[in-house]
Amino acid sequence: PDHSPLAAFDLTNLEARLDVSSFVSKQWQIPHLVADKAMFQLRPVAANANTADAVSVPLKETLKILAAKLGFSGVPDTYQADRVSFRHFNANFGANPDQVHRIEGLHVSMNRTQLGYLINADRGLVKYFYWPEFTVEAADLTLYPDGKLAIHRASLVTEEGGSVSLTGEIHFGATPSVNLSMEVHNVKVGNMVNQQTWGNRLLGRLEGELTLIGGLTMDDLPVLQGKIQIPGLSVKNLPILASLAKICGKSELNRIEFDFFEAQIHQEGNTIRLYDIYGMKSHLAGLTGEFTVQPNHNLDGKFEIGLPNSTLDQIIRDDKQGRPTFFKGKADGN
């Protein structure tokens, strides 16, 4: 159906154990179903869709469609699979078809209970725009008959030692939505920016507590936001820093390794913004401002760099000693 978040799927090398008696009773009992590969194409509801008229597609109805697509004659009244396994589960999701988020090679086991399906998943990759590639270490979920997917815990890791742990819910149906909480640790920031222009200019590891909340429609995209810190963020190879080092006679300004760096983060679709930035390297420099990471992973923003009076007072420029005019004073005189 057009209103379903499931746009298409393709199962390869399917194996199933069938309960023959259920074919007589029309209950269509399949104790065990295994697919080598499962490719799912997910889609958000189209923009301006009248969700009030849309019909929810619960798990039972989705399984009926699945049964029909697998080649059973007609759509059965009920369709039960006690255990479903995907050796390689793949899915595309996201609003922009040119820059989709993606799950690849996830190993999934689903066991039916009275509540719904208990799901265990591991291995596989999660590719979310701007963020480095994550491997699924382990995940425990429950898929309820009303289409709610509860994520009890999920642990993701990167090759460079970064990690994300998340919990929350995803709701499918007439008004699909997501509400996830996540803790991010030790994620390399160099992987999140354009490698050619910024890869050798920013060094550090990101920490933070983030949420992903919102709809899953074209005109109601989820928002990833929260506060981040990048302990030991190092900024180097920037022309402005080279100029400051020369003007101030301080070679340390060529590369600033901040003792403290924090910011607010906001990602919606393919645009990520960092604002309320505050960075400080004691007795050397401070940084405030905001910037946006563009879809090509380049940065566009506005910063202010501050230097202590002890540095500014020693600057000699145009035969004058003291603070240059392009450094404004703060209210406290620093």
mmCIF file with all atom_site columns, C-alpha atoms in Angstrom, residues 5-171:
data_model
loop_
_atom_site.group_PDB
_atom_site.id
_atom_site.type_symbol
_atom_site.label_atom_id
_atom_site.label_alt_id
_atom_site.label_comp_id
_atom_site.label_asym_id
_atom_site.label_entity_id
_atom_site.label_seq_id
_atom_site.pdbx_PDB_ins_code
_atom_site.Cartn_x
_atom_site.Cartn_y
_atom_site.Cartn_z
_atom_site.occupancy
_atom_site.B_iso_or_equiv
_atom_site.pdbx_formal_charge
_atom_site.auth_seq_id
_atom_site.auth_comp_id
_atom_site.auth_asym_id
_atom_site.auth_atom_id
_atom_site.pdbx_PDB_model_num
ATOM 1   C CA . PRO A 1 5   ? 6.587  2.703   5.180  1.00 0.00 ? 5   PRO A CA 1
ATOM 2   C CA . LEU A 1 6   ? 7.629  -0.537  3.454  1.00 0.00 ? 6   LEU A CA 1
ATOM 3   C CA . ALA A 1 7   ? 8.025  0.364   -0.221 1.00 0.00 ? 7   ALA A CA 1
ATOM 4   C CA . ALA A 1 8   ? 9.464  -2.950  -1.481 1.00 0.00 ? 8   ALA A CA 1
ATOM 5   C CA . PHE A 1 9   ? 11.412 -5.993  -0.406 1.00 0.00 ? 9   PHE A CA 1
ATOM 6   C CA . ASP A 1 10  ? 13.393 -8.809  -1.982 1.00 0.00 ? 10  ASP A CA 1
ATOM 7   C CA . LEU A 1 11  ? 14.226 -12.098 -0.242 1.00 0.00 ? 11  LEU A CA 1
ATOM 8   C CA . THR A 1 12  ? 16.964 -14.344 -1.638 1.00 0.00 ? 12  THR A CA 1
ATOM 9   C CA . ASN A 1 13  ? 17.532 -18.081 -1.007 1.00 0.00 ? 13  ASN A CA 1
ATOM 10  C CA . LEU A 1 14  ? 14.483 -18.609 1.158  1.00 0.00 ? 14  LEU A CA 1
ATOM 11  C CA . GLU A 1 15  ? 14.162 -21.657 3.365  1.00 0.00 ? 15  GLU A CA 1
ATOM 12  C CA . ALA A 1 16  ? 10.975 -22.518 5.276  1.00 0.00 ? 16  ALA A CA 1
ATOM 13  C CA . ARG A 1 17  ? 9.679  -25.373 7.368  1.00 0.00 ? 17  ARG A CA 1
ATOM 14  C CA . LEU A 1 18  ? 5.935  -25.645 6.883  1.00 0.00 ? 18  LEU A CA 1
ATOM 15  C CA . ASP A 1 19  ? 3.241  -27.101 9.140  1.00 0.00 ? 19  ASP A CA 1
ATOM 16  C CA . VAL A 1 20  ? 1.297  -29.066 6.521  1.00 0.00 ? 20  VAL A CA 1
ATOM 17  C CA . SER A 1 21  ? -1.835 -29.389 8.683  1.00 0.00 ? 21  SER A CA 1
ATOM 18  C CA . SER A 1 22  ? -2.122 -25.605 8.821  1.00 0.00 ? 22  SER A CA 1
ATOM 19  C CA . PHE A 1 23  ? -2.691 -25.532 5.056  1.00 0.00 ? 23  PHE A CA 1
ATOM 20  C CA . VAL A 1 24  ? -5.834 -27.582 5.574  1.00 0.00 ? 24  VAL A CA 1
ATOM 21  C CA . SER A 1 25  ? -7.051 -25.360 8.396  1.00 0.00 ? 25  SER A CA 1
ATOM 22  C CA . LYS A 1 26  ? -6.060 -22.200 6.457  1.00 0.00 ? 26  LYS A CA 1
ATOM 23  C CA . GLN A 1 27  ? -3.998 -20.993 9.440  1.00 0.00 ? 27  GLN A CA 1
ATOM 24  C CA . TRP A 1 28  ? -0.793 -21.010 7.376  1.00 0.00 ? 28  TRP A CA 1
ATOM 25  C CA . GLN A 1 29  ? 1.573  -22.012 10.162 1.00 0.00 ? 29  GLN A CA 1
ATOM 26  C CA . ILE A 1 30  ? 5.312  -21.676 9.319  1.00 0.00 ? 30  ILE A CA 1
ATOM 27  C CA . PRO A 1 31  ? 7.452  -22.635 12.309 1.00 0.00 ? 31  PRO A CA 1
ATOM 28  C CA . HIS A 1 32  ? 10.737 -21.507 10.782 1.00 0.00 ? 32  HIS A CA 1
ATOM 29  C CA . LEU A 1 33  ? 11.623 -19.139 7.933  1.00 0.00 ? 33  LEU A CA 1
ATOM 30  C CA . VAL A 1 34  ? 15.190 -18.241 6.915  1.00 0.00 ? 34  VAL A CA 1
ATOM 31  C CA . ALA A 1 35  ? 16.446 -15.931 4.167  1.00 0.00 ? 35  ALA A CA 1
ATOM 32  C CA . ASP A 1 36  ? 20.086 -15.592 3.137  1.00 0.00 ? 36  ASP A CA 1
ATOM 33  C CA . LYS A 1 37  ? 19.540 -11.988 2.110  1.00 0.00 ? 37  LYS A CA 1
ATOM 34  C CA . ALA A 1 38  ? 16.668 -9.603  2.801  1.00 0.00 ? 38  ALA A CA 1
ATOM 35  C CA . MET A 1 39  ? 16.611 -6.205  1.080  1.00 0.00 ? 39  MET A CA 1
ATOM 36  C CA . PHE A 1 40  ? 13.963 -3.783  2.378  1.00 0.00 ? 40  PHE A CA 1
ATOM 37  C CA . GLN A 1 41  ? 13.273 -0.370  0.856  1.00 0.00 ? 41  GLN A CA 1
ATOM 38  C CA . LEU A 1 42  ? 11.741 1.923   3.484  1.00 0.00 ? 42  LEU A CA 1
ATOM 39  C CA . ARG A 1 43  ? 10.174 5.264   2.663  1.00 0.00 ? 43  ARG A CA 1
ATOM 40  C CA . PRO A 1 44  ? 8.709  8.162   4.615  1.00 0.00 ? 44  PRO A CA 1
ATOM 41  C CA . VAL A 1 45  ? 5.115  9.151   3.922  1.00 0.00 ? 45  VAL A CA 1
ATOM 42  C CA . ALA A 1 46  ? 4.994  11.635  1.040  1.00 0.00 ? 46  ALA A CA 1
ATOM 43  C CA . ALA A 1 47  ? 4.886  15.347  1.860  1.00 0.00 ? 47  ALA A CA 1
ATOM 44  C CA . ASN A 1 48  ? 1.410  16.785  2.483  1.00 0.00 ? 48  ASN A CA 1
ATOM 45  C CA . ALA A 1 49  ? -0.068 13.282  2.712  1.00 0.00 ? 49  ALA A CA 1
ATOM 46  C CA . ASN A 1 50  ? -3.438 13.223  4.441  1.00 0.00 ? 50  ASN A CA 1
ATOM 47  C CA . THR A 1 51  ? -2.422 10.988  7.313  1.00 0.00 ? 51  THR A CA 1
ATOM 48  C CA . ALA A 1 52  ? -5.900 11.256  8.815  1.00 0.00 ? 52  ALA A CA 1
ATOM 49  C CA . ASP A 1 53  ? -7.221 9.165   5.930  1.00 0.00 ? 53  ASP A CA 1
ATOM 50  C CA . ALA A 1 54  ? -4.271 6.792   5.913  1.00 0.00 ? 54  ALA A CA 1
ATOM 51  C CA . VAL A 1 55  ? -4.835 3.285   7.226  1.00 0.00 ? 55  VAL A CA 1
ATOM 52  C CA . SER A 1 56  ? -2.343 1.864   9.680  1.00 0.00 ? 56  SER A CA 1
ATOM 53  C CA . VAL A 1 57  ? -0.511 -1.226  8.461  1.00 0.00 ? 57  VAL A CA 1
ATOM 54  C CA . PRO A 1 58  ? -0.035 -3.398  11.554 1.00 0.00 ? 58  PRO A CA 1
ATOM 55  C CA . LEU A 1 59  ? 2.357  -6.307  11.757 1.00 0.00 ? 59  LEU A CA 1
ATOM 56  C CA . LYS A 1 60  ? -0.361 -8.888  10.991 1.00 0.00 ? 60  LYS A CA 1
ATOM 57  C CA . GLU A 1 61  ? -1.313 -7.124  7.750  1.00 0.00 ? 61  GLU A CA 1
ATOM 58  C CA . THR A 1 62  ? 2.330  -6.734  6.764  1.00 0.00 ? 62  THR A CA 1
ATOM 59  C CA . LEU A 1 63  ? 2.857  -10.465 7.211  1.00 0.00 ? 63  LEU A CA 1
ATOM 60  C CA . LYS A 1 64  ? -0.204 -11.172 5.033  1.00 0.00 ? 64  LYS A CA 1
ATOM 61  C CA . ILE A 1 65  ? 1.375  -9.087  2.270  1.00 0.00 ? 65  ILE A CA 1
ATOM 62  C CA . LEU A 1 66  ? 4.649  -10.906 2.814  1.00 0.00 ? 66  LEU A CA 1
ATOM 63  C CA . ALA A 1 67  ? 2.866  -14.275 2.505  1.00 0.00 ? 67  ALA A CA 1
ATOM 64  C CA . ALA A 1 68  ? 1.201  -13.253 -0.734 1.00 0.00 ? 68  ALA A CA 1
ATOM 65  C CA . LYS A 1 69  ? 4.450  -11.945 -2.206 1.00 0.00 ? 69  LYS A CA 1
ATOM 66  C CA . LEU A 1 70  ? 6.205  -15.188 -1.355 1.00 0.00 ? 70  LEU A CA 1
ATOM 67  C CA . GLY A 1 71  ? 3.901  -16.964 -3.784 1.00 0.00 ? 71  GLY A CA 1
ATOM 68  C CA . PHE A 1 72  ? 1.141  -18.423 -1.622 1.00 0.00 ? 72  PHE A CA 1
ATOM 69  C CA . SER A 1 73  ? -2.186 -18.559 -3.508 1.00 0.00 ? 73  SER A CA 1
ATOM 70  C CA . GLY A 1 74  ? -4.219 -15.606 -2.317 1.00 0.00 ? 74  GLY A CA 1
ATOM 71  C CA . VAL A 1 75  ? -3.812 -13.784 0.966  1.00 0.00 ? 75  VAL A CA 1
ATOM 72  C CA . PRO A 1 76  ? -4.435 -16.088 3.953  1.00 0.00 ? 76  PRO A CA 1
ATOM 73  C CA . ASP A 1 77  ? -6.687 -15.112 6.812  1.00 0.00 ? 77  ASP A CA 1
ATOM 74  C CA . THR A 1 78  ? -3.778 -15.436 9.212  1.00 0.00 ? 78  THR A CA 1
ATOM 75  C CA . TYR A 1 79  ? -0.076 -15.966 8.750  1.00 0.00 ? 79  TYR A CA 1
ATOM 76  C CA . GLN A 1 80  ? 2.176  -16.981 11.584 1.00 0.00 ? 80  GLN A CA 1
ATOM 77  C CA . ALA A 1 81  ? 5.914  -17.532 11.568 1.00 0.00 ? 81  ALA A CA 1
ATOM 78  C CA . ASP A 1 82  ? 7.225  -18.739 14.916 1.00 0.00 ? 82  ASP A CA 1
ATOM 79  C CA . ARG A 1 83  ? 10.808 -17.959 13.998 1.00 0.00 ? 83  ARG A CA 1
ATOM 80  C CA . VAL A 1 84  ? 12.145 -15.738 11.214 1.00 0.00 ? 84  VAL A CA 1
ATOM 81  C CA . SER A 1 85  ? 15.852 -15.320 10.468 1.00 0.00 ? 85  SER A CA 1
ATOM 82  C CA . PHE A 1 86  ? 17.693 -13.057 8.050  1.00 0.00 ? 86  PHE A CA 1
ATOM 83  C CA . ARG A 1 87  ? 21.358 -13.868 7.551  1.00 0.00 ? 87  ARG A CA 1
ATOM 84  C CA . HIS A 1 88  ? 21.930 -10.547 5.769  1.00 0.00 ? 88  HIS A CA 1
ATOM 85  C CA . PHE A 1 89  ? 19.275 -7.911  6.447  1.00 0.00 ? 89  PHE A CA 1
ATOM 86  C CA . ASN A 1 90  ? 19.580 -4.736  4.354  1.00 0.00 ? 90  ASN A CA 1
ATOM 87  C CA . ALA A 1 91  ? 17.454 -1.595  4.336  1.00 0.00 ? 91  ALA A CA 1
ATOM 88  C CA . ASN A 1 92  ? 17.560 1.906   2.883  1.00 0.00 ? 92  ASN A CA 1
ATOM 89  C CA . PHE A 1 93  ? 15.854 4.736   4.758  1.00 0.00 ? 93  PHE A CA 1
ATOM 90  C CA . GLY A 1 94  ? 15.808 8.513   4.674  1.00 0.00 ? 94  GLY A CA 1
ATOM 91  C CA . ALA A 1 95  ? 14.074 11.362  2.893  1.00 0.00 ? 95  ALA A CA 1
ATOM 92  C CA . ASN A 1 96  ? 16.681 12.020  0.200  1.00 0.00 ? 96  ASN A CA 1
ATOM 93  C CA . PRO A 1 97  ? 17.036 9.118   -2.279 1.00 0.00 ? 97  PRO A CA 1
ATOM 94  C CA . ASP A 1 98  ? 20.461 10.415  -3.361 1.00 0.00 ? 98  ASP A CA 1
ATOM 95  C CA . GLN A 1 99  ? 21.872 10.381  0.162  1.00 0.00 ? 99  GLN A CA 1
ATOM 96  C CA . VAL A 1 100 ? 20.063 7.580   1.981  1.00 0.00 ? 100 VAL A CA 1
ATOM 97  C CA . HIS A 1 101 ? 20.867 6.148   5.350  1.00 0.00 ? 101 HIS A CA 1
ATOM 98  C CA . ARG A 1 102 ? 21.514 2.428   5.128  1.00 0.00 ? 102 ARG A CA 1
ATOM 99  C CA . ILE A 1 103 ? 21.669 -0.841  7.090  1.00 0.00 ? 103 ILE A CA 1
ATOM 100 C CA . GLU A 1 104 ? 23.793 -3.584  5.531  1.00 0.00 ? 104 GLU A CA 1
ATOM 101 C CA . GLY A 1 105 ? 24.391 -7.243  6.390  1.00 0.00 ? 105 GLY A CA 1
ATOM 102 C CA . LEU A 1 106 ? 22.574 -7.286  9.723  1.00 0.00 ? 106 LEU A CA 1
ATOM 103 C CA . HIS A 1 107 ? 22.029 -10.763 11.202 1.00 0.00 ? 107 HIS A CA 1
ATOM 104 C CA . VAL A 1 108 ? 18.466 -10.890 12.575 1.00 0.00 ? 108 VAL A CA 1
ATOM 105 C CA . SER A 1 109 ? 16.553 -13.547 14.540 1.00 0.00 ? 109 SER A CA 1
ATOM 106 C CA . MET A 1 110 ? 12.835 -13.033 15.318 1.00 0.00 ? 110 MET A CA 1
ATOM 107 C CA . ASN A 1 111 ? 10.909 -15.272 17.719 1.00 0.00 ? 111 ASN A CA 1
ATOM 108 C CA . ARG A 1 112 ? 7.138  -14.959 18.107 1.00 0.00 ? 112 ARG A CA 1
ATOM 109 C CA . THR A 1 113 ? 5.664  -14.527 21.587 1.00 0.00 ? 113 THR A CA 1
ATOM 110 C CA . GLN A 1 114 ? 2.264  -13.447 22.925 1.00 0.00 ? 114 GLN A CA 1
ATOM 111 C CA . LEU A 1 115 ? 3.500  -9.844  22.962 1.00 0.00 ? 115 LEU A CA 1
ATOM 112 C CA . GLY A 1 116 ? 4.910  -9.851  19.435 1.00 0.00 ? 116 GLY A CA 1
ATOM 113 C CA . TYR A 1 117 ? 8.296  -10.717 18.037 1.00 0.00 ? 117 TYR A CA 1
ATOM 114 C CA . LEU A 1 118 ? 11.397 -10.691 20.207 1.00 0.00 ? 118 LEU A CA 1
ATOM 115 C CA . ILE A 1 119 ? 14.316 -9.711  17.978 1.00 0.00 ? 119 ILE A CA 1
ATOM 116 C CA . ASN A 1 120 ? 18.052 -10.203 18.400 1.00 0.00 ? 120 ASN A CA 1
ATOM 117 C CA . ALA A 1 121 ? 20.432 -8.591  15.935 1.00 0.00 ? 121 ALA A CA 1
ATOM 118 C CA . ASP A 1 122 ? 24.187 -8.329  15.572 1.00 0.00 ? 122 ASP A CA 1
ATOM 119 C CA . ARG A 1 123 ? 26.951 -7.771  13.022 1.00 0.00 ? 123 ARG A CA 1
ATOM 120 C CA . GLY A 1 124 ? 26.068 -5.671  10.002 1.00 0.00 ? 124 GLY A CA 1
ATOM 121 C CA . LEU A 1 125 ? 26.705 -1.977  9.334  1.00 0.00 ? 125 LEU A CA 1
ATOM 122 C CA . VAL A 1 126 ? 24.740 1.200   9.999  1.00 0.00 ? 126 VAL A CA 1
ATOM 123 C CA . LYS A 1 127 ? 25.503 4.161   7.714  1.00 0.00 ? 127 LYS A CA 1
ATOM 124 C CA . TYR A 1 128 ? 23.918 7.430   8.875  1.00 0.00 ? 128 TYR A CA 1
ATOM 125 C CA . PHE A 1 129 ? 24.729 10.566  6.924  1.00 0.00 ? 129 PHE A CA 1
ATOM 126 C CA . TYR A 1 130 ? 27.675 12.612  8.333  1.00 0.00 ? 130 TYR A CA 1
ATOM 127 C CA . TRP A 1 131 ? 28.455 9.972   10.946 1.00 0.00 ? 131 TRP A CA 1
ATOM 128 C CA . PRO A 1 132 ? 31.165 7.316   10.606 1.00 0.00 ? 132 PRO A CA 1
ATOM 129 C CA . GLU A 1 133 ? 30.248 3.764   9.679  1.00 0.00 ? 133 GLU A CA 1
ATOM 130 C CA . PHE A 1 134 ? 29.041 1.763   12.691 1.00 0.00 ? 134 PHE A CA 1
ATOM 131 C CA . THR A 1 135 ? 29.039 -2.009  13.234 1.00 0.00 ? 135 THR A CA 1
ATOM 132 C CA . VAL A 1 136 ? 26.147 -3.456  15.232 1.00 0.00 ? 136 VAL A CA 1
ATOM 133 C CA . GLU A 1 137 ? 27.659 -5.220  18.228 1.00 0.00 ? 137 GLU A CA 1
ATOM 134 C CA . ALA A 1 138 ? 24.327 -6.374  19.718 1.00 0.00 ? 138 ALA A CA 1
ATOM 135 C CA . ALA A 1 139 ? 20.685 -5.278  19.767 1.00 0.00 ? 139 ALA A CA 1
ATOM 136 C CA . ASP A 1 140 ? 17.552 -6.485  21.582 1.00 0.00 ? 140 ASP A CA 1
ATOM 137 C CA . LEU A 1 141 ? 14.182 -5.320  20.250 1.00 0.00 ? 141 LEU A CA 1
ATOM 138 C CA . THR A 1 142 ? 10.466 -6.138  20.363 1.00 0.00 ? 142 THR A CA 1
ATOM 139 C CA . LEU A 1 143 ? 8.135  -5.710  17.375 1.00 0.00 ? 143 LEU A CA 1
ATOM 140 C CA . TYR A 1 144 ? 4.530  -5.396  18.591 1.00 0.00 ? 144 TYR A CA 1
ATOM 141 C CA . PRO A 1 145 ? 1.401  -6.245  16.525 1.00 0.00 ? 145 PRO A CA 1
ATOM 142 C CA . ASP A 1 146 ? 0.425  -2.549  16.369 1.00 0.00 ? 146 ASP A CA 1
ATOM 143 C CA . GLY A 1 147 ? 3.646  -1.728  14.496 1.00 0.00 ? 147 GLY A CA 1
ATOM 144 C CA . LYS A 1 148 ? 5.677  -0.354  17.414 1.00 0.00 ? 148 LYS A CA 1
ATOM 145 C CA . LEU A 1 149 ? 9.335  -1.353  17.446 1.00 0.00 ? 149 LEU A CA 1
ATOM 146 C CA . ALA A 1 150 ? 10.855 -1.013  20.919 1.00 0.00 ? 150 ALA A CA 1
ATOM 147 C CA . ILE A 1 151 ? 14.647 -0.894  21.077 1.00 0.00 ? 151 ILE A CA 1
ATOM 148 C CA . HIS A 1 152 ? 15.576 -2.130  24.542 1.00 0.00 ? 152 HIS A CA 1
ATOM 149 C CA . ARG A 1 153 ? 19.284 -1.755  23.888 1.00 0.00 ? 153 ARG A CA 1
ATOM 150 C CA . ALA A 1 154 ? 21.549 -1.462  20.885 1.00 0.00 ? 154 ALA A CA 1
ATOM 151 C CA . SER A 1 155 ? 25.327 -1.178  20.906 1.00 0.00 ? 155 SER A CA 1
ATOM 152 C CA . LEU A 1 156 ? 27.185 0.179   17.864 1.00 0.00 ? 156 LEU A CA 1
ATOM 153 C CA . VAL A 1 157 ? 30.953 0.511   17.446 1.00 0.00 ? 157 VAL A CA 1
ATOM 154 C CA . THR A 1 158 ? 33.389 1.999   14.908 1.00 0.00 ? 158 THR A CA 1
ATOM 155 C CA . GLU A 1 159 ? 36.739 0.689   13.707 1.00 0.00 ? 159 GLU A CA 1
ATOM 156 C CA . GLU A 1 160 ? 38.519 3.534   15.531 1.00 0.00 ? 160 GLU A CA 1
ATOM 157 C CA . GLY A 1 161 ? 37.061 2.646   18.934 1.00 0.00 ? 161 GLY A CA 1
ATOM 158 C CA . GLY A 1 162 ? 33.975 4.883   18.912 1.00 0.00 ? 162 GLY A CA 1
ATOM 159 C CA . SER A 1 163 ? 30.672 3.645   20.294 1.00 0.00 ? 163 SER A CA 1
ATOM 160 C CA . VAL A 1 164 ? 26.975 4.501   20.466 1.00 0.00 ? 164 VAL A CA 1
ATOM 161 C CA . SER A 1 165 ? 24.406 2.965   22.784 1.00 0.00 ? 165 SER A CA 1
ATOM 162 C CA . LEU A 1 166 ? 20.741 3.668   22.111 1.00 0.00 ? 166 LEU A CA 1
ATOM 163 C CA . THR A 1 167 ? 17.240 2.918   23.377 1.00 0.00 ? 167 THR A CA 1
ATOM 164 C CA . GLY A 1 168 ? 13.787 4.070   22.318 1.00 0.00 ? 168 GLY A CA 1
ATOM 165 C CA . GLU A 1 169 ? 10.875 3.396   20.007 1.00 0.00 ? 169 GLU A CA 1
ATOM 166 C CA . ILE A 1 170 ? 10.005 3.562   16.321 1.00 0.00 ? 170 ILE A CA 1
ATOM 167 C CA . HIS A 1 171 ? 6.316  3.622   15.360 1.00 0.00 ? 171 HIS A CA 1
#
